[in-house]
PDB file of C-alpha atoms in Angstrom:
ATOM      1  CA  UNK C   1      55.514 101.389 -31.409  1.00 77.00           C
ATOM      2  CA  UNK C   2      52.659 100.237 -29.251  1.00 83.00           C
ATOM      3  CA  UNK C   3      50.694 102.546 -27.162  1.00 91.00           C
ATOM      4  CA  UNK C   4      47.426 102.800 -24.926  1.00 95.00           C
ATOM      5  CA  UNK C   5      44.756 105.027 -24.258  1.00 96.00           C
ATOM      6  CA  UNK C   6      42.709 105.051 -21.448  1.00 97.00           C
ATOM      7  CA  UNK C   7      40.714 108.526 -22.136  1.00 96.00           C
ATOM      8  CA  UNK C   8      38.835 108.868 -18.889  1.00 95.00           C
ATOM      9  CA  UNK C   9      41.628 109.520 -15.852  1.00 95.00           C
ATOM     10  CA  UNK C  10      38.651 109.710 -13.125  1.00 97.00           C
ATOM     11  CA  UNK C  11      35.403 108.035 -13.001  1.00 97.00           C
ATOM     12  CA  UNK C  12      33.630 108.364  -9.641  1.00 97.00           C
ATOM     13  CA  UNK C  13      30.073 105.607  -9.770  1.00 97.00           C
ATOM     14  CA  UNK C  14      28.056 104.921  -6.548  1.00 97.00           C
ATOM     15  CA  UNK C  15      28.508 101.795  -5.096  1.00 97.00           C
ATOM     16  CA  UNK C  16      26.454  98.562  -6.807  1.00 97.00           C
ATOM     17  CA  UNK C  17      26.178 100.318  -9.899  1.00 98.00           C
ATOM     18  CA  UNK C  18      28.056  99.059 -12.944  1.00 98.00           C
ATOM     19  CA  UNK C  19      31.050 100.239 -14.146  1.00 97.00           C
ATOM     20  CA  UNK C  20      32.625 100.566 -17.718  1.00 98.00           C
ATOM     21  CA  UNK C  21      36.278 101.476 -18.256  1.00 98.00           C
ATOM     22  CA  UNK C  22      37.383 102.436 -21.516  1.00 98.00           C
ATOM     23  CA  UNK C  23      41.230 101.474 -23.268  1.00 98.00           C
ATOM     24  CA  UNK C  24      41.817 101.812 -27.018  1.00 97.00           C
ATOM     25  CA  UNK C  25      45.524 100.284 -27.767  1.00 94.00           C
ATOM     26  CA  UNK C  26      47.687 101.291 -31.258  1.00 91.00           C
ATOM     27  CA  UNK C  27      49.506  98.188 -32.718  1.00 85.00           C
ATOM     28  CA  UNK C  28      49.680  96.825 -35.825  1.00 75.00           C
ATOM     29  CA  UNK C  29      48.786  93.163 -34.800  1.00 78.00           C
ATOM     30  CA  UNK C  30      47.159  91.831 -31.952  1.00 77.00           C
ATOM     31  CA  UNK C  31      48.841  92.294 -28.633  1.00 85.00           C
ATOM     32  CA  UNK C  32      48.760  90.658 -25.625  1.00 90.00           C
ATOM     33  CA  UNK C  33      46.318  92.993 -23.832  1.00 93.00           C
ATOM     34  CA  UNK C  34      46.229  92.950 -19.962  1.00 94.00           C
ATOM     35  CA  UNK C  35      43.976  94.647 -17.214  1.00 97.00           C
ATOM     36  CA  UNK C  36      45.986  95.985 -13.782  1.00 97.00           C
ATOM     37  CA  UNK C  37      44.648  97.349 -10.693  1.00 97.00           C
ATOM     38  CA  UNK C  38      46.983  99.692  -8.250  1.00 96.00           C
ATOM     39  CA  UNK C  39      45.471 100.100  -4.426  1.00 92.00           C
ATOM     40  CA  UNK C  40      47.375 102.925  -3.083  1.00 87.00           C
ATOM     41  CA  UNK C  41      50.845 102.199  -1.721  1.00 81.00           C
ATOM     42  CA  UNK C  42      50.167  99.019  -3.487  1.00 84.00           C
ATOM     43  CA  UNK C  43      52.136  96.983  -6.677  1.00 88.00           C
ATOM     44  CA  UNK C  44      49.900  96.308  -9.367  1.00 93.00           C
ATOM     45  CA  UNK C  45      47.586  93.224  -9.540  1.00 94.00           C
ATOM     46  CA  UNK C  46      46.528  91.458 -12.572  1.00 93.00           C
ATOM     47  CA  UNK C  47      42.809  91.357 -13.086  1.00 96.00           C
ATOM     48  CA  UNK C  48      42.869  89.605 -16.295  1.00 95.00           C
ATOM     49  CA  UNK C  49      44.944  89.127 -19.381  1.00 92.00           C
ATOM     50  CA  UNK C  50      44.028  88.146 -23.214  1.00 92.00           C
ATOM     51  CA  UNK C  51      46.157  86.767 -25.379  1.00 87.00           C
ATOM     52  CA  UNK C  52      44.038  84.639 -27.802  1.00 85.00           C
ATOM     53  CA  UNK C  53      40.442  83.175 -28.738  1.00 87.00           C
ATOM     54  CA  UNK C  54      37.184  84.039 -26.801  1.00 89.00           C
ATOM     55  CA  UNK C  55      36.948  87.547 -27.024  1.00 91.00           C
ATOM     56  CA  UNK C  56      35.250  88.086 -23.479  1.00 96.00           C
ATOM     57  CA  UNK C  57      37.505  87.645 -21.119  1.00 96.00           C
ATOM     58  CA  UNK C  58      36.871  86.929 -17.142  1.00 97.00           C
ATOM     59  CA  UNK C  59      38.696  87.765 -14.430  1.00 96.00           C
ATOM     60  CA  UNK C  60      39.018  87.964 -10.513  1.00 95.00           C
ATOM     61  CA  UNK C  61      36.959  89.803  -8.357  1.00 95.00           C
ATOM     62  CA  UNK C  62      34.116  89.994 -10.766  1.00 97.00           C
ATOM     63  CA  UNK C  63      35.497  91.759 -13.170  1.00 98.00           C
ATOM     64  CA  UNK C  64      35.279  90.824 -17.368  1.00 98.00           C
ATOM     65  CA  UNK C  65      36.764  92.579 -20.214  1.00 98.00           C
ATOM     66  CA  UNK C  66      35.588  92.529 -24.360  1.00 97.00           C
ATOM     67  CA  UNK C  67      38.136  92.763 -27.080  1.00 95.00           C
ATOM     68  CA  UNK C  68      37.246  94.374 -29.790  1.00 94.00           C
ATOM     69  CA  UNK C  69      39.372  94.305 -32.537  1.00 92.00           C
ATOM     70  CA  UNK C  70      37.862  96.544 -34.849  1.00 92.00           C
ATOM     71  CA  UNK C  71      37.618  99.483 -32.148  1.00 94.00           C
ATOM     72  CA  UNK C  72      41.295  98.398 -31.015  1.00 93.00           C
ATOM     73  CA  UNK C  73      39.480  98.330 -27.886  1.00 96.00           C
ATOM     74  CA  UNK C  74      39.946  96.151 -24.706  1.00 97.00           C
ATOM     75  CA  UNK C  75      37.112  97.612 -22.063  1.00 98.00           C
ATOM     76  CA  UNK C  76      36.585  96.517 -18.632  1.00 98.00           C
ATOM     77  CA  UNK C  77      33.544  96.130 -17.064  1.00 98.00           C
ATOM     78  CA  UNK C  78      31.953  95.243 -13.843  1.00 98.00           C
ATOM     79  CA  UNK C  79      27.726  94.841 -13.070  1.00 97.00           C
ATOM     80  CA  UNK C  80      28.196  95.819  -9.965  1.00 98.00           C
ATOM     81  CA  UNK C  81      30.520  98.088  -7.897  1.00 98.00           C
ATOM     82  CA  UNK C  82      31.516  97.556  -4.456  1.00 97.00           C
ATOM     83  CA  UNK C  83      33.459 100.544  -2.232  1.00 96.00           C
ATOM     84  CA  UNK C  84      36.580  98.164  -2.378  1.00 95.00           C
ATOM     85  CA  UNK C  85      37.004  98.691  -6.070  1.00 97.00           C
ATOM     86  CA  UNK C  86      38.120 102.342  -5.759  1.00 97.00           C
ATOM     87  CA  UNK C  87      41.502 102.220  -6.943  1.00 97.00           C
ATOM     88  CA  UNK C  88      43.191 103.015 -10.083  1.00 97.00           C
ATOM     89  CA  UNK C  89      43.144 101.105 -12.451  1.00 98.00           C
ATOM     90  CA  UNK C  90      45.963 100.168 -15.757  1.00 97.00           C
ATOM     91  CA  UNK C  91      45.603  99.265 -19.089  1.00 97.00           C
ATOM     92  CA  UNK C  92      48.563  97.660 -20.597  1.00 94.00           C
ATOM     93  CA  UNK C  93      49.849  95.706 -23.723  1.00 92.00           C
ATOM     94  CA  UNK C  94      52.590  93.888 -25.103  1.00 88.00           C
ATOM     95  CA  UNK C  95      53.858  92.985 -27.837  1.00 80.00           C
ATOM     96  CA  UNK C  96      52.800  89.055 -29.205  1.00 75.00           C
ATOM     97  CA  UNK C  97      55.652  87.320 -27.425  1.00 69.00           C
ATOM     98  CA  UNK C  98      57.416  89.597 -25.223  1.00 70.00           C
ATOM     99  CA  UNK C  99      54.398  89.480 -22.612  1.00 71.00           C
ATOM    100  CA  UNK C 100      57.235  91.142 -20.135  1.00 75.00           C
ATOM    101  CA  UNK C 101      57.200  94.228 -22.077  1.00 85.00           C
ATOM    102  CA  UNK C 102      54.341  96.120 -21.104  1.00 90.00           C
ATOM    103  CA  UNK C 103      53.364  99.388 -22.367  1.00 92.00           C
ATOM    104  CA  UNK C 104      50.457 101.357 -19.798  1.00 95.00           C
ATOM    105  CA  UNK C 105      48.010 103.566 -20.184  1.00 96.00           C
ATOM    106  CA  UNK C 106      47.961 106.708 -18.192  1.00 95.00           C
ATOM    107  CA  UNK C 107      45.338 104.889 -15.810  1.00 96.00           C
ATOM    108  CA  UNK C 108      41.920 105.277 -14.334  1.00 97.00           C
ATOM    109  CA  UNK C 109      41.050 106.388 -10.910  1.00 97.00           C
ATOM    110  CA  UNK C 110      38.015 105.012  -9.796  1.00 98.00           C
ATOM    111  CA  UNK C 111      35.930 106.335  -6.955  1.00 97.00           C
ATOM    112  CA  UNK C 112      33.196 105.239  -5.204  1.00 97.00           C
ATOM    113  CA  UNK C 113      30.744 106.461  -3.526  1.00 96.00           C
ATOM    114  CA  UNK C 114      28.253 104.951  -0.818  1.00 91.00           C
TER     115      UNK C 114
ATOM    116  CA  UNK N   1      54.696  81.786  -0.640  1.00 64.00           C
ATOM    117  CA  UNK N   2      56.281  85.444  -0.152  1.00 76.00           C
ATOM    118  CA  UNK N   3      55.791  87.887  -2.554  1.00 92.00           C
ATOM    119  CA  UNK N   4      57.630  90.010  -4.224  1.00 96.00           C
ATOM    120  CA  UNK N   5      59.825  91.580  -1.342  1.00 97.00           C
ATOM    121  CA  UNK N   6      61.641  95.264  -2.914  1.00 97.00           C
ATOM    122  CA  UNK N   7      64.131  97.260  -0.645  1.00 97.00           C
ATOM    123  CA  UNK N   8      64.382  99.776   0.635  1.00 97.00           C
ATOM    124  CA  UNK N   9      60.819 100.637   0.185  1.00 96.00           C
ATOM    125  CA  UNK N  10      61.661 104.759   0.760  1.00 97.00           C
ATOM    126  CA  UNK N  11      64.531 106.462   0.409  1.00 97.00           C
ATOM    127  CA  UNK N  12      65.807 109.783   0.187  1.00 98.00           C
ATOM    128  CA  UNK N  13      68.924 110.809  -2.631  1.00 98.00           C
ATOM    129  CA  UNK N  14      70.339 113.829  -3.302  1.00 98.00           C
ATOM    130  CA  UNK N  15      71.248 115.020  -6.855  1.00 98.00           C
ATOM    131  CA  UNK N  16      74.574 113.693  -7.856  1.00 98.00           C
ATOM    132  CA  UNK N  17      74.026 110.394  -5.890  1.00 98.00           C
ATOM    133  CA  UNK N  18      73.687 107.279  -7.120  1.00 98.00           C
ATOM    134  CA  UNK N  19      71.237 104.745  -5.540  1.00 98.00           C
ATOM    135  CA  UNK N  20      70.873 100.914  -5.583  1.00 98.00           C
ATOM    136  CA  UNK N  21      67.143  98.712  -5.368  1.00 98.00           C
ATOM    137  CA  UNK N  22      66.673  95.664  -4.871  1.00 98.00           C
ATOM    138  CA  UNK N  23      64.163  92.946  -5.957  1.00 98.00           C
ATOM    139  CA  UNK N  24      63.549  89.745  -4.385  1.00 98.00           C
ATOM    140  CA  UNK N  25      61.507  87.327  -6.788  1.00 96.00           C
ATOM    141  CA  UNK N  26      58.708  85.030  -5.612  1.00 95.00           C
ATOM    142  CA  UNK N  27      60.521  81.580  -5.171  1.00 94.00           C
ATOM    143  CA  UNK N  28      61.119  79.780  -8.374  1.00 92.00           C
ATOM    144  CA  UNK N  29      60.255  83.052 -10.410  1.00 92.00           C
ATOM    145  CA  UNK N  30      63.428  83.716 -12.730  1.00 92.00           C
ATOM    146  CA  UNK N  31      62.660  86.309 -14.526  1.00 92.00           C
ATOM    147  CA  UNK N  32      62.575  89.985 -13.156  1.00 95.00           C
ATOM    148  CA  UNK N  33      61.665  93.037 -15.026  1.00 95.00           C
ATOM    149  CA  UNK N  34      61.719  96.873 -13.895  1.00 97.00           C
ATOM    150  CA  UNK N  35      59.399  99.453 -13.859  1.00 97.00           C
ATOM    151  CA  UNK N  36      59.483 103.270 -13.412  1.00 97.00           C
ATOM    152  CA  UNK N  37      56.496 105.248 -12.037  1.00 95.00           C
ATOM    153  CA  UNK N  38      56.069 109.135 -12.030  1.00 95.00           C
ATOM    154  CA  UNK N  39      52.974 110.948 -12.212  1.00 90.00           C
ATOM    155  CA  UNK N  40      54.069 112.207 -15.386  1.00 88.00           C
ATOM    156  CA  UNK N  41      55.079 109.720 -17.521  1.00 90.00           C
ATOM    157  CA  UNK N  42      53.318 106.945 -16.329  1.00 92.00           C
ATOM    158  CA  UNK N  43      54.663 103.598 -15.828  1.00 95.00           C
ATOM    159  CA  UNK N  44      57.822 102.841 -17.689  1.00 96.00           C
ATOM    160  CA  UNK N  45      59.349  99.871 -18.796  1.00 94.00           C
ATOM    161  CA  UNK N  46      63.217  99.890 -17.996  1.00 97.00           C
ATOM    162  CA  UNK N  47      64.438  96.002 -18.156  1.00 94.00           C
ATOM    163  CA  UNK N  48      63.679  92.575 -17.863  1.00 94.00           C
ATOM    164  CA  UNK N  49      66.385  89.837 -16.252  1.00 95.00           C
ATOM    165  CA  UNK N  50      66.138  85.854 -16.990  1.00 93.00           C
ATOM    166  CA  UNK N  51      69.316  84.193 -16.076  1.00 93.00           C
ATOM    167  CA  UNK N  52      71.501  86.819 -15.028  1.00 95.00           C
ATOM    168  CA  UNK N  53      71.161  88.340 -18.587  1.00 95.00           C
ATOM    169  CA  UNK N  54      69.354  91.648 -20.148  1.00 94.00           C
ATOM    170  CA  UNK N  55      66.553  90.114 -22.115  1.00 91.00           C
ATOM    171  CA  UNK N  56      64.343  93.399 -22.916  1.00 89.00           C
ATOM    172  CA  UNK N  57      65.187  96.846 -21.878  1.00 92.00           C
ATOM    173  CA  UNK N  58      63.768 100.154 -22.688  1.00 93.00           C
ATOM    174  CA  UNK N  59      64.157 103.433 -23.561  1.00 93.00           C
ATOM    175  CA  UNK N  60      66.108 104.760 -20.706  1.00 96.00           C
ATOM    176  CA  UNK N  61      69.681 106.517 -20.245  1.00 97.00           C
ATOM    177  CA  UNK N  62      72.834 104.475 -19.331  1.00 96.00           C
ATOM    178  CA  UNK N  63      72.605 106.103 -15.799  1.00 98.00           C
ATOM    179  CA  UNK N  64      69.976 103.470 -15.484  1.00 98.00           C
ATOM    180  CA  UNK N  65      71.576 100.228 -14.812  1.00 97.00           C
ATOM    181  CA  UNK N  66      70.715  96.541 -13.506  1.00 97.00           C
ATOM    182  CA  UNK N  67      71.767  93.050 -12.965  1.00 97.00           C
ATOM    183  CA  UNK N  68      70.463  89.664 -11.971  1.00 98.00           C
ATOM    184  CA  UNK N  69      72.530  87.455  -9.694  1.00 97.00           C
ATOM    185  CA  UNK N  70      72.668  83.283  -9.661  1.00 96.00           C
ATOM    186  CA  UNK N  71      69.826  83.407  -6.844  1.00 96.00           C
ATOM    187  CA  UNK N  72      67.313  85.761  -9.316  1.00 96.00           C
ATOM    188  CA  UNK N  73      67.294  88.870  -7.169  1.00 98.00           C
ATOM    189  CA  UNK N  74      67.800  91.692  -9.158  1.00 98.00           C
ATOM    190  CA  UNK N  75      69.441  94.874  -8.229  1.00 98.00           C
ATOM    191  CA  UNK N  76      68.442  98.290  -9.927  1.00 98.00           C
ATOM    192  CA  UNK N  77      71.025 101.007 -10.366  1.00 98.00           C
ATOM    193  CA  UNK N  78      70.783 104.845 -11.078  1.00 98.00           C
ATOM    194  CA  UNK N  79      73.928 106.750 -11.032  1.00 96.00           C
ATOM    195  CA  UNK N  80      74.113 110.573 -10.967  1.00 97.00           C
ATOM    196  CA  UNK N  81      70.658 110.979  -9.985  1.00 98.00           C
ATOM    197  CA  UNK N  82      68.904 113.778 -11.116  1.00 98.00           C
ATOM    198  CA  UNK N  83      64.783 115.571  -9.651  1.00 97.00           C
ATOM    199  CA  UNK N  84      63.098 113.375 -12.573  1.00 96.00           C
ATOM    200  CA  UNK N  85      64.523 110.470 -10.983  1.00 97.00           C
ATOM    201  CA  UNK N  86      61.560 110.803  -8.162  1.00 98.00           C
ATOM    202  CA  UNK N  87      59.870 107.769  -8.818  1.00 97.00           C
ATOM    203  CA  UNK N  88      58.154 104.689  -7.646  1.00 96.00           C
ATOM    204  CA  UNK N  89      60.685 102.178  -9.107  1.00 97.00           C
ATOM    205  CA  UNK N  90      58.479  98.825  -8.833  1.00 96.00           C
ATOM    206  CA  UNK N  91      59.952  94.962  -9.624  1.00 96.00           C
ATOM    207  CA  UNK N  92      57.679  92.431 -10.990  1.00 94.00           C
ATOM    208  CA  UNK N  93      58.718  88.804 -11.607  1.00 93.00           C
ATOM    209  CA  UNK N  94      57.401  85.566 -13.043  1.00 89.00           C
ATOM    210  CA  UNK N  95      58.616  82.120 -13.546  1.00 83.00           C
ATOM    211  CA  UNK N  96      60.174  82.262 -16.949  1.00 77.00           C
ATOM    212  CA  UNK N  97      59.904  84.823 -19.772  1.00 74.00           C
ATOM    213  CA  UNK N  98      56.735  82.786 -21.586  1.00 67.00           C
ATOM    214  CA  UNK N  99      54.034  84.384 -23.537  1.00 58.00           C
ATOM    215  CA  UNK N 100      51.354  83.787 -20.789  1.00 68.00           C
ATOM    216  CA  UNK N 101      52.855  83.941 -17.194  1.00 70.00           C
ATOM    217  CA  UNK N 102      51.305  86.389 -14.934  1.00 80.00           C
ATOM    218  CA  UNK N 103      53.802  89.126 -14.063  1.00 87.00           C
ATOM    219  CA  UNK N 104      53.806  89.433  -9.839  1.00 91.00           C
ATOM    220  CA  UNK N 105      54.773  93.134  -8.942  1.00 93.00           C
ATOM    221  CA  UNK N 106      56.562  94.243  -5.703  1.00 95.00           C
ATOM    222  CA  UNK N 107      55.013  97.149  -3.706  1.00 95.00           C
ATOM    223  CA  UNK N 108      58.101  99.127  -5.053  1.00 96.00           C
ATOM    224  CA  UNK N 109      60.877 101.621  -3.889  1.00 97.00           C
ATOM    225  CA  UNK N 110      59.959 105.109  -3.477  1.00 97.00           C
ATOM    226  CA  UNK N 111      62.875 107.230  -4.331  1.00 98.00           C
ATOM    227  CA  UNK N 112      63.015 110.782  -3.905  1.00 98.00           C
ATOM    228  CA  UNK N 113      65.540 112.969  -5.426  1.00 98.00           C
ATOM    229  CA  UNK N 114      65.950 116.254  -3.604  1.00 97.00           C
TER     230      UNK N 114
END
């Protein structure tokens, strides 16, 4: 069975500095591999998704992830931090083909400070 | 276009109830899949809907029940609830079960089980 890591659950960076979060995923091929972001009393928003090819991956609000598949490692990152990115934020995979079927990591909270 | 729209979006059970949620999808979305979040376990996969019928589900007891009707909305059920029950119970839908369609979550039901 498939399952996520995301090994840091609170990260606190000042605002305009960069930001890194970390997810290592356990599957034995490639998943689909997905980046979600939860404001509070919020659903969940898709920040970006990879399912194939170009292993950088962009998505909204500035935000870019890396897969890496010898680390089994799908990282977000972001150069620059503003105060509305404090949130928490999901890791998630899926099996190849049942992109419904998300498994989640335990999720970051970001904080930032001005 | 409306979002997701879940109801209620709080409600109080006690043990030994049972409980019914509701999902509306985002017009033209057919396929509706469930989601269970605690601060302990995380966010769950319970089931995915496409056509009125259980495509996915997960690793859940029978207590835990759904259905899709001809419309898509999607009803959640959880008989005899018990305290783990307490959850954020959130919907997410997309157009069709494909490998690549964004999944659109709801801002979820909060249910507490006293």
């Amino acid at each position: 069975a498939q399952s996520v890591t995301q090994p840091d659950i609170h990260i606190t960076v000042s605002e305009g500095a960069s930001l890194e979060l970390r997810c290592n995923y356990s599957y034995g091929a490639t998943p689909y591999l997905f980046w979600y972001v939860q404001s509070p009393g919020q659903g969940l928003q898709l920040l970006l998704k990879y399912f194939s090819g170009d292993t950088l991956v962009q998505g909204i609000k500035g935000f870019e992830a890396e897969f890496k598949r010898s680390q089994s490692s799908f990282n977000l990152r972001k150069p620059s931090v503003h105060w509305s990115d404090a949130a928490e934020y999901f890791c998630a995979v899926a099996p190849t083909g049942t992109a419904s079927k998300l498994t989640f990591g335990t999720g970051t909270r970001l904080q930032v400070t001005l | 276009k409306a979002g997701v729209t879940q109801t209620p979006r709080y409600l109080i059970k006690t043990r030994g109830q049972q409980v019914t949620l509701s999902c509306s999808p985002i017009s033209g979305h057919r396929s509706v899949s469930w989601y269970q979040q605690t601060p302990g376990q995380g966010l769950q996969f319970l089931f995915e809907y496409f056509s009125e019928t259980q495509r996915n589900k997960g690793n859940f007891p029978g207590r835990f029940s759904g259905r899709q009707f001809s419309n898509s909305r999607s009803e959640m059920n959880v008989s005899t609830l018990e305290l783990g029950d307490s959850a954020l119970y959130l919907c997410a839908t997309r157009d069709r079960p494909s490998n690549t369609g964004e999944l659109f979550f709801g801002e979820g039901s909060r249910l507490t089980v006293l």
